[in-house]
Coordinates of C-alpha atoms in Angstrom, one line a residue:
X1 CA 14.1 -10.9 -17.1
X2 CA 12.2 -12.3 -14.0
X3 CA 10.9 -10.8 -10.8
X4 CA 12.9 -12.1 -7.8
X5 CA 10.8 -10.4 -5.1
X6 CA 9.2 -7.3 -3.8
X7 CA 9.9 -5.0 -0.8
X8 CA 7.4 -2.7 0.9
X9 CA 8.1 0.6 2.6
X10 CA 5.5 2.5 4.5
X11 CA 5.9 6.3 4.9
X12 CA 3.8 7.5 7.8
X13 CA 2.1 10.7 8.8
X14 CA -0.6 11.2 11.4
X15 CA -3.4 11.2 8.8
X16 CA -2.1 9.1 6.0
X17 CA 0.3 6.1 5.4
X18 CA 1.9 5.9 2.0
X19 CA 2.9 2.4 0.9
X20 CA 5.7 2.1 -1.6
X21 CA 6.4 -1.2 -3.3
X22 CA 9.7 -2.0 -5.0
X23 CA 9.7 -4.8 -7.5
X24 CA 13.2 -6.4 -7.9
X25 CA 14.5 -8.4 -10.9
X26 CA 17.3 -10.8 -11.7
X27 CA 18.9 -8.2 -14.0
X28 CA 19.3 -5.7 -11.3
X29 CA 16.5 -3.3 -12.4
X30 CA 14.1 -2.2 -9.7
X31 CA 10.7 -0.4 -10.2
X32 CA 8.6 1.4 -7.7
X33 CA 4.8 1.8 -7.2
X34 CA 2.7 3.5 -4.6
X35 CA -0.7 3.8 -3.0
X36 CA -2.3 5.4 0.0
X37 CA -4.7 3.4 2.1
X38 CA -7.0 4.7 4.7
X39 CA -7.0 2.4 7.8
X40 CA -6.1 -0.6 5.7
X41 CA -2.3 -0.5 5.3
X42 CA -1.6 -3.7 7.2
X43 CA -4.3 -5.5 5.2
X44 CA -2.5 -4.3 2.0
X45 CA 0.9 -5.5 3.2
X46 CA -0.6 -8.9 4.1
X47 CA -2.2 -9.3 0.7
X48 CA 1.1 -8.4 -1.0
X49 CA 3.0 -11.0 1.0
X50 CA 0.6 -13.7 -0.3
X51 CA 0.5 -12.3 -3.8
X52 CA 4.3 -12.3 -4.0
X53 CA 4.3 -16.1 -3.4
X54 CA 1.3 -16.9 -5.5
X55 CA 1.7 -14.6 -8.5
X56 CA 4.5 -12.1 -8.6
X57 CA 7.9 -13.9 -8.0
X58 CA 9.1 -15.5 -11.1
X59 CA 6.9 -13.4 -13.4
X60 CA 8.1 -11.4 -16.4
X61 CA 7.8 -7.7 -15.5
X62 CA 7.3 -7.0 -19.2
X63 CA 4.2 -9.1 -19.3
X64 CA 2.1 -6.6 -17.4
X65 CA -1.3 -7.7 -18.8
X66 CA -0.7 -11.3 -17.8
X67 CA 0.5 -10.4 -14.2
X68 CA -2.5 -8.1 -13.6
X69 CA -4.9 -10.8 -14.9
X70 CA -3.5 -13.4 -12.6
X71 CA -3.5 -11.2 -9.6
X72 CA -7.0 -10.0 -10.2
X73 CA -8.7 -13.3 -11.1
X74 CA -6.3 -16.0 -10.0
X75 CA -7.5 -16.1 -6.4
X76 CA -11.1 -16.3 -7.6
X77 CA -12.6 -14.0 -4.9
X78 CA -13.8 -10.7 -6.2
X79 CA -11.1 -8.0 -6.2
X80 CA -11.8 -4.9 -4.1
X81 CA -9.9 -1.9 -2.8
X82 CA -7.1 -3.9 -1.1
X83 CA -6.4 -6.2 -4.0
X84 CA -6.7 -3.6 -6.7
X85 CA -4.4 -1.3 -4.7
X86 CA -1.8 -4.1 -4.4
X87 CA -2.1 -4.7 -8.1
X88 CA -1.6 -1.0 -8.8
X89 CA 1.6 -0.9 -6.9
X90 CA 3.1 -3.9 -8.6
X91 CA 1.8 -3.0 -12.0
X92 CA 3.2 0.6 -11.8
X93 CA 6.6 -0.8 -10.7
X94 CA 6.6 -3.1 -13.7
X95 CA 6.0 -0.2 -16.1
X96 CA 8.9 1.6 -14.3
X97 CA 11.1 -1.4 -14.9
X98 CA 10.0 -1.7 -18.6
X99 CA 10.7 2.0 -19.2
X100 CA 14.1 1.8 -17.6
X101 CA 15.1 -1.3 -19.5
X102 CA 14.1 0.3 -22.8
X103 CA 15.4 3.8 -21.9
X104 CA 12.1 5.6 -22.4
X105 CA 9.4 7.1 -20.2
X106 CA 6.3 5.1 -19.6
X107 CA 4.1 7.5 -21.6
X108 CA 6.2 6.6 -24.7
X109 CA 5.1 2.9 -24.3
X110 CA 1.4 4.0 -24.1
X111 CA 1.2 5.7 -27.4
X112 CA 3.4 8.8 -26.9
X113 CA 2.6 12.2 -25.4
X114 CA -0.1 14.5 -26.4
X115 CA 1.0 17.4 -24.2
X116 CA 4.2 18.8 -22.7
X117 CA 2.6 19.8 -19.4
X118 CA -0.2 18.8 -17.1
X119 CA -2.2 21.3 -15.1
X120 CA -2.2 20.8 -11.3
X121 CA -4.7 21.7 -8.6
X122 CA -3.8 22.1 -5.0
X123 CA -5.4 20.2 -2.1
X124 CA -4.4 20.0 1.5
X125 CA -3.8 23.7 1.7
X126 CA -6.6 24.6 4.1
X127 CA -5.1 23.0 7.3
X128 CA -5.8 26.2 9.2
X129 CA -8.6 27.8 11.3
X130 CA -11.9 27.3 9.6
X131 CA -12.7 31.0 9.2
X132 CA -13.2 33.2 6.1
X133 CA -10.1 35.2 7.1
X134 CA -7.8 32.2 7.5
X135 CA -9.1 30.6 4.3
X136 CA -8.6 33.8 2.4
X137 CA -5.0 34.0 3.6
X138 CA -4.3 30.3 2.8
X139 CA -5.9 30.4 -0.6
X140 CA -3.8 33.5 -1.4
X141 CA -0.7 31.5 -0.6
X142 CA -1.8 28.8 -3.1
X143 CA -2.0 31.2 -6.0
X144 CA 1.1 33.0 -5.0
X145 CA 2.9 29.7 -5.3
X146 CA 1.7 29.6 -9.0
X147 CA -1.3 27.3 -8.8
X148 CA -4.2 28.3 -11.0
X149 CA -6.6 25.8 -9.5
X150 CA -7.5 24.5 -6.0
X151 CA -10.1 22.3 -4.3
X152 CA -12.0 22.7 -1.0
X153 CA -14.6 21.0 1.1
X154 CA -16.2 23.9 3.1
X155 CA -19.0 21.8 4.7
X156 CA -17.5 20.9 8.1
X157 CA -19.0 17.7 9.4
X158 CA -22.2 17.9 7.2
X159 CA -23.8 14.5 6.7
X160 CA -27.0 14.1 4.5
X161 CA -28.3 17.5 5.6
X162 CA -26.8 20.9 6.4
X163 CA -28.8 23.5 8.3
X164 CA -29.0 27.1 7.3
X165 CA -26.3 28.3 9.7
X166 CA -23.9 25.7 8.3
X167 CA -24.9 26.6 4.7
X168 CA -24.3 30.3 5.3
X169 CA -21.0 29.6 6.9
X170 CA -19.9 27.4 4.0
X171 CA -20.9 30.1 1.6
X172 CA -18.8 32.6 3.5
X173 CA -15.8 30.4 3.2
X174 CA -16.2 29.9 -0.5
X175 CA -16.8 33.7 -1.0
X176 CA -13.5 34.3 0.8
X177 CA -11.6 31.8 -1.3
X178 CA -13.0 33.1 -4.6
X179 CA -12.0 36.6 -3.6
X180 CA -8.5 35.4 -2.8
X181 CA -7.8 33.5 -6.0
X182 CA -9.5 35.9 -8.4
X183 CA -12.0 35.3 -11.1
X184 CA -9.9 33.2 -13.4
X185 CA -8.5 30.4 -11.2
X186 CA -10.4 27.1 -11.1
X187 CA -12.3 26.4 -7.8
X188 CA -13.2 22.7 -7.3
X189 CA -16.0 22.1 -4.9
X190 CA -15.7 18.9 -2.9
X191 CA -18.6 17.3 -1.1
X192 CA -16.9 13.9 -0.1
X193 CA -20.2 12.1 -0.7
X194 CA -21.8 13.9 2.3
X195 CA -25.3 14.8 1.2
X196 CA -28.7 13.6 0.1
X197 CA -29.6 14.6 -3.4
X198 CA -31.9 17.5 -2.4
X199 CA -29.2 18.9 0.0
X200 CA -26.5 18.6 -2.6
X201 CA -28.7 20.4 -5.2
X202 CA -29.6 23.2 -2.7
X203 CA -26.0 23.8 -1.8
X204 CA -24.8 23.7 -5.4
X205 CA -27.3 26.5 -6.2
X206 CA -26.2 28.5 -3.2
X207 CA -22.6 28.3 -4.4
X208 CA -23.2 28.7 -8.1
X209 CA -22.3 32.5 -8.0
X210 CA -18.7 31.5 -7.2
X211 CA -18.5 29.4 -10.4
X212 CA -17.2 26.1 -9.2
X213 CA -15.2 24.2 -11.8
X214 CA -16.9 21.0 -10.7
X215 CA -19.1 19.5 -8.0
X216 CA -17.3 16.5 -6.6
X217 CA -19.0 13.4 -5.1
X218 CA -22.2 15.3 -4.1
X219 CA -23.8 12.1 -2.8
X220 CA -22.4 8.8 -1.4
X221 CA -21.0 6.7 -4.3
X222 CA -23.1 3.5 -3.9
X223 CA -26.3 4.8 -5.5
X224 CA -26.0 6.0 -9.1
X225 CA -29.7 7.0 -9.3
X226 CA -29.0 9.6 -6.6
X227 CA -26.1 11.0 -8.6
X228 CA -28.3 11.2 -11.7
X229 CA -30.9 13.2 -9.7
X230 CA -28.2 15.7 -8.8
X231 CA -26.8 15.9 -12.2
X232 CA -30.2 16.6 -13.7
X233 CA -30.8 19.6 -11.4
X234 CA -27.4 21.4 -11.2
X235 CA -25.8 23.6 -13.8
X236 CA -22.2 22.6 -13.2
X237 CA -19.9 19.6 -14.1
X238 CA -20.2 16.6 -11.8
X239 CA -17.0 14.7 -10.9
X240 CA -16.8 11.4 -9.1
X241 CA -15.0 8.0 -9.1
X242 CA -12.2 8.0 -6.5
X243 CA -14.0 5.2 -4.6
X244 CA -14.5 3.0 -7.6
X245 CA -11.8 0.4 -7.7
X246 CA -12.4 -1.5 -10.9
X247 CA -12.8 0.1 -14.3
X248 CA -15.6 -2.4 -15.1
X249 CA -17.7 -0.7 -12.4
X250 CA -17.6 2.6 -14.3
X251 CA -19.8 1.1 -17.0
X252 CA -23.1 2.0 -15.3
X253 CA -21.7 5.5 -14.5
X254 CA -21.0 6.1 -18.2
X255 CA -24.4 4.8 -19.2
X256 CA -26.1 7.1 -16.8
X257 CA -24.4 10.2 -18.2
X258 CA -24.3 11.5 -14.7
X259 CA -20.6 12.4 -14.5
X260 CA -18.7 14.9 -16.7
X261 CA -15.4 14.1 -15.1
X262 CA -14.2 10.8 -13.7
X263 CA -11.6 10.6 -10.9
X264 CA -10.1 7.1 -10.7
X265 CA -7.1 6.8 -8.4
X266 CA -4.1 5.2 -10.2
X267 CA -3.1 3.7 -6.9
X268 CA -6.5 2.0 -6.3
X269 CA -7.8 1.0 -9.7
X270 CA -5.0 -1.4 -10.8
X271 CA -2.3 0.9 -12.0
X272 CA -1.3 2.9 -15.1
X273 CA -2.6 0.8 -17.9
X274 CA -5.9 0.1 -16.2
X275 CA -6.3 3.9 -15.8
X276 CA -5.4 4.5 -19.4
X277 CA -7.9 2.0 -20.6
X278 CA -10.6 3.6 -18.5
X279 CA -9.7 7.0 -19.9
X280 CA -10.1 5.7 -23.4
X281 CA -13.6 4.5 -22.6
X282 CA -14.3 7.8 -21.0
X283 CA -13.3 9.5 -24.2
X284 CA -15.9 7.6 -26.1
X285 CA -18.5 9.1 -23.7
X286 CA -17.0 12.7 -24.1
X287 CA -16.0 12.5 -20.4
X288 CA -12.9 14.0 -19.0
X289 CA -10.5 12.3 -16.5
X290 CA -8.9 14.0 -13.5
X291 CA -7.3 11.3 -11.3
X292 CA -7.7 11.4 -7.5
X293 CA -4.2 11.7 -6.2
X294 CA -3.7 11.9 -2.4
X295 CA -0.4 9.9 -2.5
X296 CA 3.2 10.9 -2.6
X297 CA 5.6 11.6 -5.4
X298 CA 5.8 8.2 -7.0
X299 CA 2.0 8.0 -7.3
X300 CA 2.1 11.5 -8.8
X301 CA 4.7 10.5 -11.3
X302 CA 2.6 7.5 -12.3
X303 CA -0.5 9.6 -12.7
X304 CA 1.5 12.0 -14.9
X305 CA 2.5 9.2 -17.2
X306 CA -1.2 8.7 -17.9
X307 CA -1.7 12.5 -18.2
X308 CA 1.0 12.9 -20.8
X309 CA -0.6 10.4 -23.3
X310 CA -4.3 11.0 -22.7
X311 CA -6.2 13.5 -24.8
X312 CA -9.1 13.8 -22.4
X313 CA -7.0 14.3 -19.3
X314 CA -8.1 17.5 -17.5
X315 CA -6.0 18.1 -14.4
X316 CA -4.1 16.3 -11.6
X317 CA -4.6 16.7 -7.9
X318 CA -1.5 17.5 -5.7
X319 CA -1.2 17.5 -1.9
X320 CA 2.5 17.5 -1.3
X321 CA 3.2 21.2 -1.6
X322 CA 1.0 21.9 1.4
X323 CA 0.2 18.8 3.5
X324 CA 3.2 16.9 4.8
X325 CA 5.5 18.6 2.2
X326 CA 8.5 17.1 4.0
X327 CA 7.7 13.6 2.7
X328 CA 8.6 14.7 -0.9
X329 CA 12.2 14.0 0.0
X330 CA 11.6 10.2 0.1
X331 CA 11.4 10.2 -3.7
X332 CA 14.3 11.4 -5.8
X333 CA 13.2 13.3 -8.9
X334 CA 9.8 14.2 -7.3
X335 CA 7.5 16.0 -9.8
X336 CA 7.2 19.7 -9.1
X337 CA 4.5 22.2 -9.9
X338 CA 5.8 25.3 -11.8
X339 CA 3.4 28.1 -12.7
X340 CA 0.5 25.8 -12.1
X341 CA 1.7 22.9 -14.2
X342 CA 3.8 19.7 -14.1
X343 CA 6.3 19.4 -16.9
X344 CA 6.1 16.0 -18.6
X345 CA 9.2 14.0 -17.7
X346 CA 11.4 12.4 -20.4
X347 CA 13.4 10.3 -17.9
X348 CA 13.1 6.5 -18.4
X349 CA 10.3 4.7 -16.5
X350 CA 8.5 6.9 -14.0
X351 CA 11.5 9.2 -13.8
X352 CA 11.7 8.8 -10.0
X353 CA 13.5 6.7 -7.4
X354 CA 12.6 5.8 -3.9
X355 CA 15.1 6.8 -1.3
X356 CA 14.7 4.0 1.3
X357 CA 16.9 5.7 3.9
X358 CA 14.8 8.9 3.7
X359 CA 11.6 6.7 3.8
X360 CA 12.8 5.1 7.0
X361 CA 12.7 8.6 8.7
X362 CA 8.9 8.5 8.4
X363 CA 7.8 5.2 10.1
X364 CA 4.3 3.8 9.7
X365 CA 1.8 5.5 12.1
X366 CA -1.7 4.7 13.2
X367 CA -3.0 7.1 10.6
X368 CA -6.6 8.2 10.9
X369 CA -8.7 10.5 8.7
X370 CA -12.4 10.8 9.7
X371 CA -14.2 13.2 7.5
X372 CA -17.1 13.4 9.9
X373 CA -15.0 14.4 12.9
X374 CA -14.9 18.1 14.0
X375 CA -11.6 19.6 12.7
X376 CA -11.0 17.0 10.1
X377 CA -9.8 19.6 7.6
X378 CA -6.7 20.2 9.7
X379 CA -5.6 16.6 9.0
X380 CA -4.5 16.2 12.5
X381 CA -6.2 13.3 14.2
X382 CA -5.2 14.6 17.7
X383 CA -7.1 17.8 17.0
X384 CA -10.2 16.2 15.4
X385 CA -13.1 15.8 17.7
X386 CA -11.9 18.4 20.2

């Protein structure tokens, strides 16, 4: 079997463009992969056009390791977010083809499943007025839908510092959310790399009474010493990793012992097997994995293949029940959350198919998402900054 070509399909919303890549073969099998870029979709498409000619067409889709190696190192320049995201789409699609050809789910090819279901947490649910009352109502709807975990960034446009008024307001929002979801649901606290170490520590202590399940990206991701400083001073798990695009770059993070939970994005770190390898390394450091997942249903399905066969897999993020829920229709067999969990699929490959006609209903947009603009949490660029 050989790859004859790839096709790309961009599904657009005002705040995110989802790129789906189909890999086609001479035996009629087609696989799908997906990623979500922020402001770099055209750059990704350009890279994939070059990679198709240089590396992909003519390759054996079963030889995943060889194709990834050539795409990553065969152009000599160091692979960053764009290259690793392109690799992820193609790599995932190859696993989809391999599973379909052999009649088994991808997780079966990665060692077999260790669980029948994967816990989900909701994100994208607080696209409402930024008040305690509105957040209480929105959070109540999340648990009514069956979720037992959710995530929130309550810090507005905070950057490095947050004054006392902003701090008190953030506390009021989290208090409302905890009241809405009850004492047993997991509440993930997101900081989006906003703060200096001292501010992050201060805020973590202010919010400790509401028992966050983790403190996510408390400081910008470039400086591990800053993260170590936070980890040494807070009494809650630290989560980070969504903006690391090569598993090799996690080495110093593991050595620092600063993170309790790593959050690679399957669509940015080179795909399914790269994520599974990283998870195995994390296991040797007694670290959990909870992939970042802001994509659509194909990326969710890929992440679930990892979750099914990974002993130290904690939970999977899910946006598509709340933000842009209508885009779920572009993928047939889209994974669904039932009573707070995804069931592990036994269908061959990823267990999903891209509906290109449905995808065409959501053309690429000039998507923007500025986490430092007023109103960013509504995920409506037209409203942000007003």
